[in-house]
Every structure is written in C-alpha cells, then in structure tokens.
PDB file of N, CA and C in Angstrom:
ATOM      1  N   MET A  14     121.453 143.425  32.994  1.00 85.00           N
ATOM      2  CA  MET A  14     121.671 142.222  32.230  1.00 85.00           C
ATOM      3  C   MET A  14     120.850 141.063  32.813  1.00 85.00           C
ATOM      4  N   THR A  15     120.828 140.966  34.127  1.00 86.00           N
ATOM      5  CA  THR A  15     120.063 139.889  34.773  1.00 86.00           C
ATOM      6  C   THR A  15     118.592 139.959  34.386  1.00 86.00           C
ATOM      7  N   MET A  16     118.033 141.179  34.422  1.00 88.00           N
ATOM      8  CA  MET A  16     116.619 141.331  34.071  1.00 88.00           C
ATOM      9  C   MET A  16     116.371 140.954  32.617  1.00 88.00           C
ATOM     10  N   ARG A  17     117.291 141.281  31.736  1.00 91.00           N
ATOM     11  CA  ARG A  17     117.112 140.922  30.327  1.00 91.00           C
ATOM     12  C   ARG A  17     117.090 139.414  30.142  1.00 91.00           C
ATOM     13  N   VAL A  18     117.939 138.711  30.865  1.00 92.00           N
ATOM     14  CA  VAL A  18     117.959 137.247  30.768  1.00 92.00           C
ATOM     15  C   VAL A  18     116.659 136.667  31.319  1.00 92.00           C
ATOM     16  N   ILE A  19     116.202 137.186  32.450  1.00 93.00           N
ATOM     17  CA  ILE A  19     114.935 136.699  33.031  1.00 93.00           C
ATOM     18  C   ILE A  19     113.800 136.914  32.032  1.00 93.00           C
ATOM     19  N   GLU A  20     113.694 138.124  31.513  1.00 93.00           N
ATOM     20  CA  GLU A  20     112.598 138.454  30.606  1.00 93.00           C
ATOM     21  C   GLU A  20     112.660 137.663  29.302  1.00 93.00           C
ATOM     22  N   ALA A  21     113.859 137.348  28.829  1.00 94.00           N
ATOM     23  CA  ALA A  21     114.007 136.630  27.562  1.00 94.00           C
ATOM     24  C   ALA A  21     113.838 135.123  27.696  1.00 94.00           C
ATOM     25  N   SER A  22     113.937 134.610  28.905  1.00 94.00           N
ATOM     26  CA  SER A  22     113.886 133.164  29.115  1.00 94.00           C
ATOM     27  C   SER A  22     112.461 132.645  29.242  1.00 94.00           C
ATOM     28  N   PRO A  23     112.189 131.484  28.664  1.00 95.00           N
ATOM     29  CA  PRO A  23     110.888 130.857  28.904  1.00 95.00           C
ATOM     30  C   PRO A  23     110.802 130.452  30.384  1.00 95.00           C
ATOM     31  N   GLU A  24     109.626 130.581  30.961  1.00 92.00           N
ATOM     32  CA  GLU A  24     109.459 130.321  32.401  1.00 92.00           C
ATOM     33  C   GLU A  24     109.946 128.939  32.814  1.00 92.00           C
ATOM     34  N   ASP A  25     109.614 127.911  32.052  1.00 91.00           N
ATOM     35  CA  ASP A  25     110.025 126.558  32.441  1.00 91.00           C
ATOM     36  C   ASP A  25     111.543 126.404  32.430  1.00 91.00           C
ATOM     37  N   LYS A  26     112.216 127.079  31.534  1.00 94.00           N
ATOM     38  CA  LYS A  26     113.679 126.999  31.477  1.00 94.00           C
ATOM     39  C   LYS A  26     114.315 127.757  32.647  1.00 94.00           C
ATOM     40  N   LEU A  27     113.723 128.846  33.059  1.00 94.00           N
ATOM     41  CA  LEU A  27     114.258 129.624  34.178  1.00 94.00           C
ATOM     42  C   LEU A  27     114.385 128.793  35.441  1.00 94.00           C
ATOM     43  N   PHE A  28     113.403 127.970  35.693  1.00 95.00           N
ATOM     44  CA  PHE A  28     113.339 127.226  36.950  1.00 95.00           C
ATOM     45  C   PHE A  28     113.824 125.786  36.853  1.00 95.00           C
ATOM     46  N   ASN A  29     114.035 125.276  35.637  1.00 94.00           N
ATOM     47  CA  ASN A  29     114.381 123.864  35.509  1.00 94.00           C
ATOM     48  C   ASN A  29     115.644 123.563  34.716  1.00 94.00           C
ATOM     49  N   TYR A  30     115.999 124.404  33.781  1.00 95.00           N
ATOM     50  CA  TYR A  30     117.113 124.106  32.893  1.00 95.00           C
ATOM     51  C   TYR A  30     118.463 124.469  33.508  1.00 95.00           C
ATOM     52  N   THR A  31     119.424 123.582  33.364  1.00 94.00           N
ATOM     53  CA  THR A  31     120.809 123.874  33.704  1.00 94.00           C
ATOM     54  C   THR A  31     121.682 123.375  32.562  1.00 94.00           C
ATOM     55  N   PRO A  32     122.643 124.172  32.130  1.00 92.00           N
ATOM     56  CA  PRO A  32     123.502 123.736  31.035  1.00 92.00           C
ATOM     57  C   PRO A  32     124.489 122.653  31.460  1.00 92.00           C
ATOM     58  N   ASP A  33     124.634 122.483  32.760  1.00 94.00           N
ATOM     59  CA  ASP A  33     125.538 121.473  33.307  1.00 94.00           C
ATOM     60  C   ASP A  33     124.959 120.994  34.626  1.00 94.00           C
ATOM     61  N   GLU A  34     125.117 119.738  34.933  1.00 92.00           N
ATOM     62  CA  GLU A  34     124.530 119.187  36.166  1.00 92.00           C
ATOM     63  C   GLU A  34     125.104 119.819  37.430  1.00 92.00           C
ATOM     64  N   LYS A  35     126.260 120.458  37.335  1.00 95.00           N
ATOM     65  CA  LYS A  35     126.878 121.087  38.496  1.00 95.00           C
ATOM     66  C   LYS A  35     126.318 122.485  38.774  1.00 95.00           C
ATOM     67  N   LEU A  36     125.542 123.006  37.853  1.00 95.00           N
ATOM     68  CA  LEU A  36     124.974 124.341  38.008  1.00 95.00           C
ATOM     69  C   LEU A  36     123.512 124.277  38.419  1.00 95.00           C
ATOM     70  N   CYS A  37     123.052 125.325  39.089  1.00 95.00           N
ATOM     71  CA  CYS A  37     121.633 125.389  39.433  1.00 95.00           C
ATOM     72  C   CYS A  37     120.911 126.190  38.345  1.00 95.00           C
ATOM     73  N   PRO A  38     119.592 126.062  38.264  1.00 95.00           N
ATOM     74  CA  PRO A  38     118.834 126.848  37.286  1.00 95.00           C
ATOM     75  C   PRO A  38     119.041 128.354  37.522  1.00 95.00           C
ATOM     76  N   PHE A  39     118.902 129.131  36.460  1.00 95.00           N
ATOM     77  CA  PHE A  39     119.138 130.571  36.538  1.00 95.00           C
ATOM     78  C   PHE A  39     118.265 131.230  37.599  1.00 95.00           C
ATOM     79  N   ALA A  40     117.012 130.831  37.713  1.00 95.00           N
ATOM     80  CA  ALA A  40     116.116 131.429  38.718  1.00 95.00           C
ATOM     81  C   ALA A  40     116.666 131.234  40.126  1.00 95.00           C
ATOM     82  N   GLU A  41     117.283 130.094  40.395  1.00 94.00           N
ATOM     83  CA  GLU A  41     117.861 129.852  41.727  1.00 94.00           C
ATOM     84  C   GLU A  41     119.036 130.790  41.974  1.00 94.00           C
ATOM     85  N   MET A  42     119.835 131.041  40.946  1.00 93.00           N
ATOM     86  CA  MET A  42     120.952 131.984  41.092  1.00 93.00           C
ATOM     87  C   MET A  42     120.426 133.395  41.347  1.00 93.00           C
ATOM     88  N   VAL A  43     119.371 133.774  40.644  1.00 93.00           N
ATOM     89  CA  VAL A  43     118.784 135.107  40.826  1.00 93.00           C
ATOM     90  C   VAL A  43     118.264 135.256  42.256  1.00 93.00           C
ATOM     91  N   LYS A  44     117.609 134.228  42.775  1.00 94.00           N
ATOM     92  CA  LYS A  44     117.106 134.298  44.150  1.00 94.00           C
ATOM     93  C   LYS A  44     118.257 134.397  45.146  1.00 94.00           C
ATOM     94  N   LYS A  45     119.348 133.688  44.903  1.00 92.00           N
ATOM     95  CA  LYS A  45     120.510 133.782  45.790  1.00 92.00           C
ATOM     96  C   LYS A  45     121.094 135.184  45.770  1.00 92.00           C
ATOM     97  N   ILE A  46     121.201 135.763  44.581  1.00 90.00           N
ATOM     98  CA  ILE A  46     121.714 137.132  44.461  1.00 90.00           C
ATOM     99  C   ILE A  46     120.806 138.105  45.210  1.00 90.00           C
ATOM    100  N   ALA A  47     119.494 137.944  45.072  1.00 90.00           N
ATOM    101  CA  ALA A  47     118.535 138.811  45.769  1.00 90.00           C
ATOM    102  C   ALA A  47     118.687 138.680  47.282  1.00 90.00           C
ATOM    103  N   ASN A  48     118.851 137.468  47.764  1.00 90.00           N
ATOM    104  CA  ASN A  48     119.032 137.256  49.203  1.00 90.00           C
ATOM    105  C   ASN A  48     120.335 137.869  49.704  1.00 90.00           C
ATOM    106  N   ILE A  49     121.400 137.750  48.928  1.00 90.00           N
ATOM    107  CA  ILE A  49     122.684 138.332  49.314  1.00 90.00           C
ATOM    108  C   ILE A  49     122.586 139.852  49.317  1.00 90.00           C
ATOM    109  N   GLU A  50     122.001 140.406  48.270  1.00 88.00           N
ATOM    110  CA  GLU A  50     121.840 141.863  48.183  1.00 88.00           C
ATOM    111  C   GLU A  50     121.012 142.369  49.356  1.00 88.00           C
ATOM    112  N   ASN A  51     119.953 141.665  49.659  1.00 84.00           N
ATOM    113  CA  ASN A  51     119.096 142.018  50.790  1.00 84.00           C
ATOM    114  C   ASN A  51     119.890 141.978  52.097  1.00 84.00           C
ATOM    115  N   GLY A  52     120.707 140.954  52.267  1.00 87.00           N
ATOM    116  CA  GLY A  52     121.526 140.825  53.471  1.00 87.00           C
ATOM    117  C   GLY A  52     122.522 141.964  53.629  1.00 87.00           C
ATOM    118  N   TYR A  53     123.160 142.356  52.534  1.00 86.00           N
ATOM    119  CA  TYR A  53     124.111 143.461  52.591  1.00 86.00           C
ATOM    120  C   TYR A  53     123.423 144.793  52.854  1.00 86.00           C
ATOM    121  N   MET A  54     122.222 144.971  52.335  1.00 82.00           N
ATOM    122  CA  MET A  54     121.490 146.225  52.571  1.00 82.00           C
ATOM    123  C   MET A  54     121.196 146.410  54.052  1.00 82.00           C
ATOM    124  N   LYS A  55     121.014 145.321  54.778  1.00 81.00           N
ATOM    125  CA  LYS A  55     120.771 145.411  56.220  1.00 81.00           C
ATOM    126  C   LYS A  55     122.081 145.390  56.993  1.00 81.00           C
ATOM    127  N   GLY A  56     123.033 144.636  56.500  1.00 86.00           N
ATOM    128  CA  GLY A  56     124.291 144.482  57.215  1.00 86.00           C
ATOM    129  C   GLY A  56     125.147 145.726  57.238  1.00 86.00           C
ATOM    130  N   ILE A  57     125.298 146.371  56.093  1.00 83.00           N
ATOM    131  CA  ILE A  57     126.196 147.525  56.019  1.00 83.00           C
ATOM    132  C   ILE A  57     125.687 148.700  56.856  1.00 83.00           C
ATOM    133  N   PRO A  58     124.453 149.170  56.659  1.00 80.00           N
ATOM    134  CA  PRO A  58     124.037 150.345  57.437  1.00 80.00           C
ATOM    135  C   PRO A  58     123.643 150.032  58.883  1.00 80.00           C
ATOM    136  N   LEU A  59     123.133 148.840  59.140  1.00 81.00           N
ATOM    137  CA  LEU A  59     122.613 148.521  60.472  1.00 81.00           C
ATOM    138  C   LEU A  59     123.506 147.584  61.275  1.00 81.00           C
ATOM    139  N   ASP A  60     124.554 147.078  60.630  1.00 87.00           N
ATOM    140  CA  ASP A  60     125.433 146.071  61.228  1.00 87.00           C
ATOM    141  C   ASP A  60     124.628 144.869  61.723  1.00 87.00           C
ATOM    142  N   LYS A  61     123.588 144.548  60.981  1.00 84.00           N
ATOM    143  CA  LYS A  61     122.747 143.388  61.288  1.00 84.00           C
ATOM    144  C   LYS A  61     123.004 142.360  60.185  1.00 84.00           C
ATOM    145  N   TRP A  62     123.918 141.443  60.451  1.00 88.00           N
ATOM    146  CA  TRP A  62     124.346 140.485  59.442  1.00 88.00           C
ATOM    147  C   TRP A  62     123.663 139.145  59.628  1.00 88.00           C
ATOM    148  N   GLU A  63     122.866 138.781  58.650  1.00 85.00           N
ATOM    149  CA  GLU A  63     122.253 137.461  58.632  1.00 85.00           C
ATOM    150  C   GLU A  63     121.884 137.127  57.196  1.00 85.00           C
ATOM    151  N   TYR A  64     121.920 135.872  56.909  1.00 83.00           N
ATOM    152  CA  TYR A  64     121.510 135.427  55.580  1.00 83.00           C
ATOM    153  C   TYR A  64     120.337 134.494  55.767  1.00 83.00           C
ATOM    154  N   LYS A  65     119.227 134.863  55.156  1.00 84.00           N
ATOM    155  CA  LYS A  65     118.085 133.957  55.182  1.00 84.00           C
ATOM    156  C   LYS A  65     117.425 133.974  53.810  1.00 84.00           C
ATOM    157  N   ASP A  66     116.864 132.856  53.452  1.00 89.00           N
ATOM    158  CA  ASP A  66     116.233 132.726  52.144  1.00 89.00           C
ATOM    159  C   ASP A  66     114.824 133.288  52.208  1.00 89.00           C
ATOM    160  N   GLU A  67     114.709 134.555  51.837  1.00 89.00           N
ATOM    161  CA  GLU A  67     113.404 135.217  51.865  1.00 89.00           C
ATOM    162  C   GLU A  67     112.598 134.955  50.601  1.00 89.00           C
ATOM    163  N   PHE A  68     113.205 134.310  49.612  1.00 91.00           N
ATOM    164  CA  PHE A  68     112.549 134.137  48.319  1.00 91.00           C
ATOM    165  C   PHE A  68     112.403 132.671  47.921  1.00 91.00           C
ATOM    166  N   GLU A  69     112.443 131.799  48.896  1.00 88.00           N
ATOM    167  CA  GLU A  69     112.354 130.361  48.653  1.00 88.00           C
ATOM    168  C   GLU A  69     111.098 129.990  47.872  1.00 88.00           C
ATOM    169  N   GLY A  70     109.989 130.627  48.161  1.00 91.00           N
ATOM    170  CA  GLY A  70     108.720 130.273  47.539  1.00 91.00           C
ATOM    171  C   GLY A  70     108.498 130.850  46.145  1.00 91.00           C
ATOM    172  N   VAL A  71     109.418 131.670  45.659  1.00 94.00           N
ATOM    173  CA  VAL A  71     109.252 132.270  44.332  1.00 94.00           C
ATOM    174  C   VAL A  71     109.365 131.174  43.277  1.00 94.00           C
ATOM    175  N   ALA A  72     108.299 131.020  42.492  1.00 94.00           N
ATOM    176  CA  ALA A  72     108.273 129.914  41.530  1.00 94.00           C
ATOM    177  C   ALA A  72     107.731 130.301  40.160  1.00 94.00           C
ATOM    178  N   THR A  73     107.530 131.612  39.940  1.00 96.00           N
ATOM    179  CA  THR A  73     107.053 132.051  38.627  1.00 96.00           C
ATOM    180  C   THR A  73     107.959 133.153  38.094  1.00 96.00           C
ATOM    181  N   LYS A  74     107.981 133.280  36.800  1.00 96.00           N
ATOM    182  CA  LYS A  74     108.769 134.324  36.155  1.00 96.00           C
ATOM    183  C   LYS A  74     108.301 135.703  36.622  1.00 96.00           C
ATOM    184  N   GLU A  75     107.012 135.885  36.699  1.00 96.00           N
ATOM    185  CA  GLU A  75     106.436 137.156  37.145  1.00 96.00           C
ATOM    186  C   GLU A  75     106.929 137.531  38.549  1.00 96.00           C
ATOM    187  N   ASP A  76     106.926 136.565  39.464  1.00 95.00           N
ATOM    188  CA  ASP A  76     107.395 136.827  40.829  1.00 95.00           C
ATOM    189  C   ASP A  76     108.893 137.092  40.867  1.00 95.00           C
ATOM    190  N   LEU A  77     109.643 136.398  40.026  1.00 94.00           N
ATOM    191  CA  LEU A  77     111.089 136.604  39.962  1.00 94.00           C
ATOM    192  C   LEU A  77     111.403 138.030  39.501  1.00 94.00           C
ATOM    193  N   ILE A  78     110.697 138.487  38.501  1.00 94.00           N
ATOM    194  CA  ILE A  78     110.867 139.865  38.020  1.00 94.00           C
ATOM    195  C   ILE A  78     110.476 140.850  39.119  1.00 94.00           C
ATOM    196  N   LYS A  79     109.389 140.574  39.805  1.00 94.00           N
ATOM    197  CA  LYS A  79     108.912 141.455  40.872  1.00 94.00           C
ATOM    198  C   LYS A  79     109.942 141.593  41.995  1.00 94.00           C
ATOM    199  N   ILE A  80     110.509 140.478  42.454  1.00 92.00           N
ATOM    200  CA  ILE A  80     111.476 140.581  43.558  1.00 92.00           C
ATOM    201  C   ILE A  80     112.733 141.310  43.112  1.00 92.00           C
ATOM    202  N   ARG A  81     113.153 141.126  41.870  1.00 90.00           N
ATOM    203  CA  ARG A  81     114.343 141.836  41.383  1.00 90.00           C
ATOM    204  C   ARG A  81     114.096 143.341  41.365  1.00 90.00           C
ATOM    205  N   HIS A  82     112.912 143.745  40.906  1.00 90.00           N
ATOM    206  CA  HIS A  82     112.580 145.175  40.912  1.00 90.00           C
ATOM    207  C   HIS A  82     112.531 145.720  42.343  1.00 90.00           C
ATOM    208  N   GLU A  83     111.917 144.978  43.245  1.00 89.00           N
ATOM    209  CA  GLU A  83     111.784 145.427  44.636  1.00 89.00           C
ATOM    210  C   GLU A  83     113.145 145.553  45.321  1.00 89.00           C
ATOM    211  N   ILE A  84     113.980 144.552  45.168  1.00 86.00           N
ATOM    212  CA  ILE A  84     115.304 144.585  45.796  1.00 86.00           C
ATOM    213  C   ILE A  84     116.150 145.700  45.194  1.00 86.00           C
ATOM    214  N   ARG A  85     116.111 145.843  43.882  1.00 85.00           N
ATOM    215  CA  ARG A  85     116.891 146.893  43.215  1.00 85.00           C
ATOM    216  C   ARG A  85     116.444 148.270  43.711  1.00 85.00           C
ATOM    217  N   GLU A  86     115.142 148.474  43.842  1.00 87.00           N
ATOM    218  CA  GLU A  86     114.616 149.750  44.321  1.00 87.00           C
ATOM    219  C   GLU A  86     115.074 150.020  45.759  1.00 87.00           C
ATOM    220  N   GLU A  87     115.032 149.017  46.612  1.00 82.00           N
ATOM    221  CA  GLU A  87     115.490 149.169  47.991  1.00 82.00           C
ATOM    222  C   GLU A  87     116.977 149.498  48.041  1.00 82.00           C
ATOM    223  N   THR A  88     117.751 148.864  47.179  1.00 79.00           N
ATOM    224  CA  THR A  88     119.188 149.140  47.119  1.00 79.00           C
ATOM    225  C   THR A  88     119.432 150.590  46.722  1.00 79.00           C
ATOM    226  N   ARG A  89     118.697 151.048  45.730  1.00 82.00           N
ATOM    227  CA  ARG A  89     118.850 152.439  45.283  1.00 82.00           C
ATOM    228  C   ARG A  89     118.454 153.424  46.375  1.00 82.00           C
ATOM    229  N   LYS A  90     117.371 153.131  47.091  1.00 81.00           N
ATOM    230  CA  LYS A  90     116.926 154.008  48.181  1.00 81.00           C
ATOM    231  C   LYS A  90     117.967 154.073  49.285  1.00 81.00           C
ATOM    232  N   SER A  91     118.505 152.912  49.673  1.00 72.00           N
ATOM    233  CA  SER A  91     119.467 152.889  50.783  1.00 72.00           C
ATOM    234  C   SER A  91     120.773 153.570  50.388  1.00 72.00           C
ATOM    235  N   GLY A  92     121.086 153.614  49.109  1.00 65.00           N
ATOM    236  CA  GLY A  92     122.296 154.284  48.655  1.00 65.00           C
ATOM    237  C   GLY A  92     122.183 155.804  48.697  1.00 65.00           C
ATOM    238  N   LYS A  93     120.962 156.313  48.749  1.00 66.00           N
ATOM    239  CA  LYS A  93     120.734 157.761  48.764  1.00 66.00           C
ATOM    240  C   LYS A  93     120.683 158.343  50.173  1.00 66.00           C
ATOM    241  N   LYS A  94     120.646 157.487  51.165  1.00 58.00           N
ATOM    242  CA  LYS A  94     120.519 157.953  52.559  1.00 58.00           C
ATOM    243  C   LYS A  94     121.822 158.466  53.086  1.00 58.00           C
TER     244      LYS A  94
END
C-alpha cells in the first residue's frame, strides 16, 4: 500500500503537502518507517539497537521508491535466514 501511494503521488506533494499542520509530509513518514525497519533488522538478529536517520538526504520520488525496495528486500532476506 505504501508503494502504491508513493507511486500515485506527485513528487512535489510527497515532500511538501500535509493535510494538517500537525502532520509531516508522506515522504517523511516513509523515511521514518524505513529507518525503523532498518533498525529492527539489525536489532533483532544482532542485538545491535540504534536508530539513525540513514535516509535524511532522500529528496526525490525516485530515491524514495528505491530505498523502499532496498529495505523491503533486506527485510525479506533476513527473514529467510
């Protein structure tokens, strides 16, 4: 579902639009989810728990799609081990 929203959204809206001033743009939420997923992939099997923003510089729709594919693939690989 997340990928469908990213792909369907205009790039400028992904990074700038919020339906409410209390919410962050969708791209920022996607980057947070990617960082959390990345943190859990290292934390659960390696007991190495840290949260760092590895995707701070992502600023295009293309890059956002790329990181989602990469993180999802890593999650799938680590689940098969």
